[in-house]
Structure formats: structure tokens, C-alpha cells
Amino acid sequence: AQSVTQPDIHITVSEGASLELRCNYSYGATPYLFWYVQSPGQGLQLLLKYFSGDTLVQGIKGFEAEFKRSQSSFNLRKPSVHWSDAAEYFCAVGAGLTGGGNKLTFGTGTQLKVEL
Amino acid sequence: NAGVTQTPKFQVLKTGQSMTLQCAQDMNHEYMSWYRQDPGMGLRLIHYSVGAGITDQGEVPNGYNVSRSTTEDFPLRLLSAAPSQTSVYFCASRTRQGGENYGYTFGSGTRLTVV
């Protein structure tokens, strides 16, 4: 069964500082990996996804993530955080390259606070 | 605009009442899912469907029923609401295709409170 672990429940960074949110997954083959962001009271917005190819994926709002198969990780990074990045971030894993299956498994989320 | 539409956005129920959360998509997506979101637990899969007439249970199916009579609609039914079902519910859909086309579209959510 697929699973996702986000070990950091809360993270606080200063505006302008760099950010890395950790995500570890468990899946038997090469997975589809996603990062979503959710502002309070809002729905989910897709930041980026990985399914094959270049292991460094660029997303929206200046975010990027690196897929490391050997570490089963898909960490999200941003070089310089803005106050508007304060939100909850979810890592998720979907079924593999065949595209079959309809189970998207989420981590428990990381709440990001940005200090001005 | 194309997307996933959920209704209602907010609902308060009394324990024991029944209701249906509606979900409709206009992208001709084969796959549809229901998730619930609770603090500290992320989103958990309730039920999912891979096409009209085909549904299956997810991680937390108890207390919920679904059916899929058309490609567009995937309603979630609470037969006898319990306070433990207080949550935010998200519907999602995706095409059956993989590769670059693999991606879920989420609705804006339904916030349900059971008192």
C-alpha cells in the first residue's frame, strides 16, 4: 500500500529565508508525486508534480521539488519565502506510470508560518 | 468554467439526519473520488469510482454511500449523520490517462458540521 510521511507538522521561517519541506513516500514502483498548498478555508492548489524524467521539478510561485528514488523522498524547496507563502502544504502520491488506479494518498501536512 | 463543482459549500446537520453532498464535473473524467479532511490527518480517501456504475471503498468508507450513474456526477450520501463526520469534504476527478495528463482536479470543498 502506498503511504506518505511529512515529518514536520509546523515550520516557521523568516521572510526572505530559504525553505525546505520534507516528504517521504512508500510505493512499489515509480510513483506520481504531488505537492499541494492550501490557504485557510480554501481548497487545494497544485504546486507541482513529478511522474518521470528530470528529477528536479519546477512549479508555480517559485517552488521546486527534487525526486530522490534512493531516499524515497520528494522534498519541496523555495529559495526565498514570501509572507504570502504561509499556508498548509501537502505531499501526495498517486498510482504509477501506467496511470491506472484512482488512489491519491496524502501526507498529514506541514503548516508553514512566515515571520516578518 | 470547466472543473469540479461541489454543493453545498456549508451544511449543519443534526445527529441522525441524512443528506447528500453533490459533486459534478464537466471534463469527462473517468475517475472520481471523495476525501475528507480533518486537522492533523491530511486528506483521507472515502470512496472512489473508475467509471459509471463502478465504485469502491477507500480508507474511511464507514457511514458513507456512493453511486455513479453518470460520468459527470458522484454524490456522497450520509445515511445517519454522526458528530464524527464533522469535516471538510473534497471531491476530485481525473482522466484515466497517465503521463503528462495525470492530474487531479479538486472541488472547493463542503464544510459539514454535525451537532
CSV table of C-alpha atoms in Angstrom, one decimal, chain A residues 32 34 36 38 40-44 46 49 51 88 90 93-109, chain B residues 31-33 35 37 40-45 48-50 57-58 90 94 96-104 106-108 111:
chain,number,residue,atom,x,y,z
A,32,TYR,CA,3.3,10.1,-9.3
A,34,PHE,CA,2.5,15.9,-6.0
A,36,TYR,CA,-0.4,20.9,-2.9
A,38,GLN,CA,-3.9,25.1,1.0
A,40,PRO,CA,-7.1,28.7,5.4
A,41,GLY,CA,-10.6,28.0,4.4
A,42,GLN,CA,-9.6,27.4,0.8
A,43,GLY,CA,-9.3,24.4,-1.5
A,44,LEU,CA,-6.2,22.6,-2.7
A,46,LEU,CA,-1.4,22.1,-7.2
A,49,LYS,CA,4.1,17.2,-9.8
A,51,PHE,CA,5.9,11.4,-12.9
A,88,GLU,CA,-0.5,24.3,4.8
A,90,PHE,CA,0.5,18.6,1.5
A,93,VAL,CA,1.5,10.0,-4.0
A,94,GLY,CA,-0.6,8.5,-6.8
A,95,ALA,CA,-0.6,5.3,-8.8
A,96,GLY,CA,2.3,4.6,-11.1
A,97,LEU,CA,3.3,5.3,-14.6
A,98,THR,CA,0.6,3.1,-16.1
A,99,GLY,CA,-1.9,5.7,-15.0
A,100,GLY,CA,-4.2,3.0,-13.6
A,101,GLY,CA,-5.7,3.2,-10.2
A,102,ASN,CA,-7.5,6.0,-8.5
A,103,LYS,CA,-6.0,6.4,-5.1
A,104,LEU,CA,-4.2,9.6,-4.2
A,105,THR,CA,-2.6,9.3,-0.8
A,106,PHE,CA,-1.8,12.4,1.2
A,107,GLY,CA,0.6,13.2,4.0
A,108,THR,CA,-0.7,14.8,7.1
A,109,GLY,CA,0.5,18.2,6.0
B,31,TYR,CA,-12.1,8.7,-12.3
B,32,MET,CA,-13.8,10.5,-9.3
B,33,SER,CA,-13.1,10.4,-5.6
B,35,TYR,CA,-11.9,12.8,0.5
B,37,GLN,CA,-10.0,16.5,5.6
B,40,GLY,CA,-3.6,16.8,11.6
B,41,MET,CA,-4.8,13.9,9.4
B,42,GLY,CA,-4.4,15.3,5.9
B,43,LEU,CA,-7.0,14.1,3.3
B,44,ARG,CA,-8.3,10.6,3.6
B,45,LEU,CA,-10.0,8.7,0.8
B,48,TYR,CA,-13.8,6.3,-5.4
B,49,SER,CA,-15.0,5.4,-8.8
B,50,VAL,CA,-13.2,4.5,-12.0
B,57,GLN,CA,-14.2,1.8,-0.9
B,58,GLY,CA,-11.3,3.9,0.2
B,90,PHE,CA,-13.4,17.4,-1.1
B,94,ARG,CA,-9.1,12.9,-13.2
B,96,ARG,CA,-7.8,7.8,-16.8
B,97,GLN,CA,-4.7,8.8,-18.8
B,98,GLY,CA,-1.3,8.7,-17.3
B,99,GLY,CA,1.9,10.5,-18.0
B,100,GLU,CA,1.7,14.3,-18.5
B,101,ASN,CA,-2.1,14.1,-18.4
B,102,TYR,CA,-2.2,12.6,-14.9
B,103,GLY,CA,-3.6,15.1,-12.5
B,104,TYR,CA,-6.4,15.5,-10.1
B,106,PHE,CA,-10.4,19.2,-6.8
B,107,GLY,CA,-13.6,20.9,-5.9
B,108,SER,CA,-13.7,23.8,-3.5
B,111,ARG,CA,-17.7,22.1,5.3
